[in-house]
C-alpha positions as semicolon CSV with decimal commas, in nm:
position;residue;x (nm);y (nm);z (nm)
1;M;0,552;8,745;17,595
2;K;0,463;8,338;17,505
3;R;0,736;8,220;17,680
4;T;0,628;8,392;17,998
5;I;0,264;8,283;17,881
6;L;0,423;7,920;17,907
7;F;0,632;7,903;18,240
8;A;0,344;8,088;18,377
9;L;0,133;7,725;18,266
10;M;0,464;7,498;18,388
11;I;0,485;7,616;18,735
12;P;0,145;7,400;18,811
13;L;0,212;7,120;18,606
14;L;0,666;7,156;18,822
15;L;0,501;7,126;19,189
16;T;0,240;6,863;19,085
17;G;0,614;6,661;18,976
18;C;0,750;6,757;19,304
19;G;0,455;6,671;19,542
20;I;0,476;6,303;19,372
21;L;0,820;6,318;19,393
22;Y;0,820;6,407;19,750
23;E;0,595;6,098;19,765
24;V;0,748;5,825;19,677
25;A;1,099;5,985;19,902
26;A;0,815;5,945;20,181
27;I;0,710;5,619;20,048
28;I;1,095;5,459;20,082
29;S;1,137;5,544;20,384
30;R;0,864;5,480;20,516
31;Q;0,952;5,127;20,397
32;R;1,343;5,126;20,494
33;R;1,238;5,208;20,897
34;D;0,997;4,932;20,837
35;A;1,265;4,707;20,775
36;E;1,521;4,808;20,973
37;N;1,229;4,793;21,274
38;W;1,175;4,414;21,159
39;K;1,554;4,330;21,158
40;A;1,641;4,449;21,500
41;F;1,295;4,271;21,592
42;A;1,489;3,959;21,455
43;E;1,801;4,070;21,570
44;T;1,600;4,069;22,032
45;V;1,448;3,750;21,946
46;E;1,788;3,612;21,850
47;T;1,931;3,727;22,194
48;A;1,694;3,726;22,397
49;E;1,743;3,536;22,673
50;R;1,367;3,372;22,700
51;I;1,077;3,372;22,530
52;S;0,732;3,276;22,595
53;F;0,362;3,277;22,412
54;H;0,092;3,074;22,316
55;A;0,013;2,939;21,996
56;E;-0,328;2,874;21,876
57;I;-0,201;2,628;21,540
58;T;-0,360;2,489;21,281
59;A;-0,273;2,270;21,057
60;H;-0,345;2,282;20,652
61;W;-0,312;1,950;20,505
62;E;-0,490;1,880;20,138
63;E;-0,859;1,761;20,254
64;S;-0,913;1,841;20,642
65;S;-0,700;2,056;20,907
66;A;-0,655;2,034;21,257
67;S;-0,646;2,243;21,574
68;F;-0,391;2,281;21,850
69;G;-0,304;2,489;22,139
70;A;0,065;2,517;22,265
71;D;0,223;2,705;22,515
72;V;0,559;2,753;22,378
73;A;0,873;2,845;22,610
74;R;1,218;2,925;22,483
75;A;1,522;2,962;22,724
76;G;1,891;2,875;22,677
77;G;1,855;2,772;22,328
78;E;1,639;2,480;22,452
79;T;1,243;2,486;22,366
80;H;0,983;2,321;22,520
81;I;0,606;2,321;22,357
82;T;0,353;2,213;22,563
83;L;0,024;2,085;22,384
84;T;-0,332;2,254;22,579
85;A;-0,620;2,108;22,400
86;P;-0,746;1,928;22,236
87;E;-0,817;1,729;22,589
88;T;-0,604;1,362;22,437
89;V;-0,284;1,566;22,381
90;S;-0,271;1,799;22,668
91;G;0,050;1,787;22,900
92;I;0,222;1,641;22,563
93;T;0,552;1,852;22,574
94;V;0,774;1,899;22,311
95;R;1,151;1,987;22,412
96;A;1,447;2,088;22,102
97;K;1,786;2,168;22,098
98;D;2,035;2,203;21,888
99;G;1,853;2,026;21,650
100;E;1,725;1,712;21,862
101;T;1,431;1,687;21,983
102;A;1,203;1,487;22,163
103;V;0,830;1,440;22,285
104;E;0,806;1,396;22,661
105;F;0,479;1,272;22,808
106;D;0,383;1,147;23,150
107;G;0,784;1,161;23,250
108;V;0,916;0,946;22,896
109;I;1,069;1,074;22,690
110;L;1,104;0,923;22,323
111;S;1,363;1,072;22,090
112;L;1,206;1,209;21,724
113;D;1,474;1,225;21,397
114;A;1,311;1,655;21,300
115;G;1,398;1,618;20,898
116;R;1,253;1,773;20,673
117;S;0,951;1,573;20,586
118;E;0,727;1,704;20,338
119;T;0,442;1,814;20,560
120;L;0,507;2,040;20,932
121;S;0,445;1,841;21,232
122;P;0,222;2,143;21,443
123;C;0,505;2,092;21,734
124;G;0,730;2,269;21,469
125;A;0,517;2,562;21,400
126;P;0,663;2,761;21,672
127;Q;1,050;2,697;21,600
128;R;1,004;2,703;21,263
129;M;0,821;3,048;21,262
130;L;1,126;3,170;21,467
131;A;1,403;3,051;21,274
132;A;1,251;3,174;20,919
133;L;1,209;3,562;21,180
134;T;1,591;3,509;21,296
135;Q;1,813;3,319;21,021
136;G;1,599;3,352;20,714
137;T;1,594;3,639;20,441
138;M;1,318;3,921;20,488
139;E;1,129;3,920;20,134
140;Y;0,806;4,212;20,211
141;C;0,784;4,405;20,480
142;A;0,545;4,627;20,643
143;S;0,525;4,789;20,958
144;S;0,285;4,518;21,112
145;S;0,375;4,228;20,893
146;A;0,702;4,108;20,749
147;S;0,726;3,789;20,507
148;F;1,079;3,548;20,576
149;A;1,167;3,319;20,365
150;G;1,309;2,994;20,705
151;P;1,610;2,866;20,637
152;D;1,414;2,506;20,559
153;G;1,305;2,628;20,212
154;E;0,921;2,735;20,463
155;S;0,807;3,120;20,410
156;A;0,671;3,216;20,673
157;T;0,486;3,602;20,700
158;L;0,457;3,727;21,062
159;W;0,174;3,969;21,164
160;R;0,239;4,251;21,528
161;D;0,070;4,480;21,726
162;E;0,160;4,750;21,776
163;T;0,366;4,700;22,074
164;G;0,563;4,518;21,855
165;A;0,429;4,163;22,033
166;L;0,411;3,870;21,747
167;T;0,017;3,790;21,723
168;G;0,040;3,543;21,411
169;A;0,247;3,312;21,140
170;E;0,172;3,165;20,826
171;I;0,419;2,893;20,773
172;A;0,411;2,827;20,350
173;R;0,539;2,562;20,159
174;D;0,556;2,580;19,760
175;G;0,263;2,802;19,789
176;R;0,069;2,580;19,926
177;K;-0,006;2,692;20,350
178;I;0,086;2,426;20,546
179;L;0,020;2,558;20,939
180;T;-0,110;2,902;21,148
181;L;-0,043;3,054;21,439
182;E;-0,296;3,274;21,611
183;I;-0,071;3,461;21,937
184;T;-0,108;3,591;22,265
185;D;0,036;3,642;22,572
186;W;0,347;3,720;22,394
187;V;0,701;3,794;22,664
188;M;1,062;3,888;22,612
189;G;1,298;3,919;22,822
């Protein structure tokens, strides 16, 4: 009789445990699905023939920050970043391909050394973001955001909307936010 009562009292406890196990399994499944979706997105970005978007880029320094607008287009392994704001730099185009970087304005081209510096150029933000996504190591992901360790030591957190288009990014080095991007007009094909 005591065993029957004890068993009857244990049934709700056992059922509660099963519910917790089900929830844990659902969370793990969702995390695995999110990671697979981000990996598939990264592969699609890497193999896309053309990517274009507009970015509002903010560079964060020790005591100040500055904002820039840029139209970004990548095709055939070459990235073109044309500054749209502020007006004093509007029209300057940065071209990058295979580690070679050049600035172009009004038909004049200046080649640059694209080596790693302690500060990142705002013009390098779109390339660093895409490199972290396609060549970096995923550190965290959820359905709408993911964090990657980039190939050059930066970390990049990226955000997507429900259609899968990138909407923003934050690039940090040594735990300090360096660049932020607000992305609009994401087109990939």
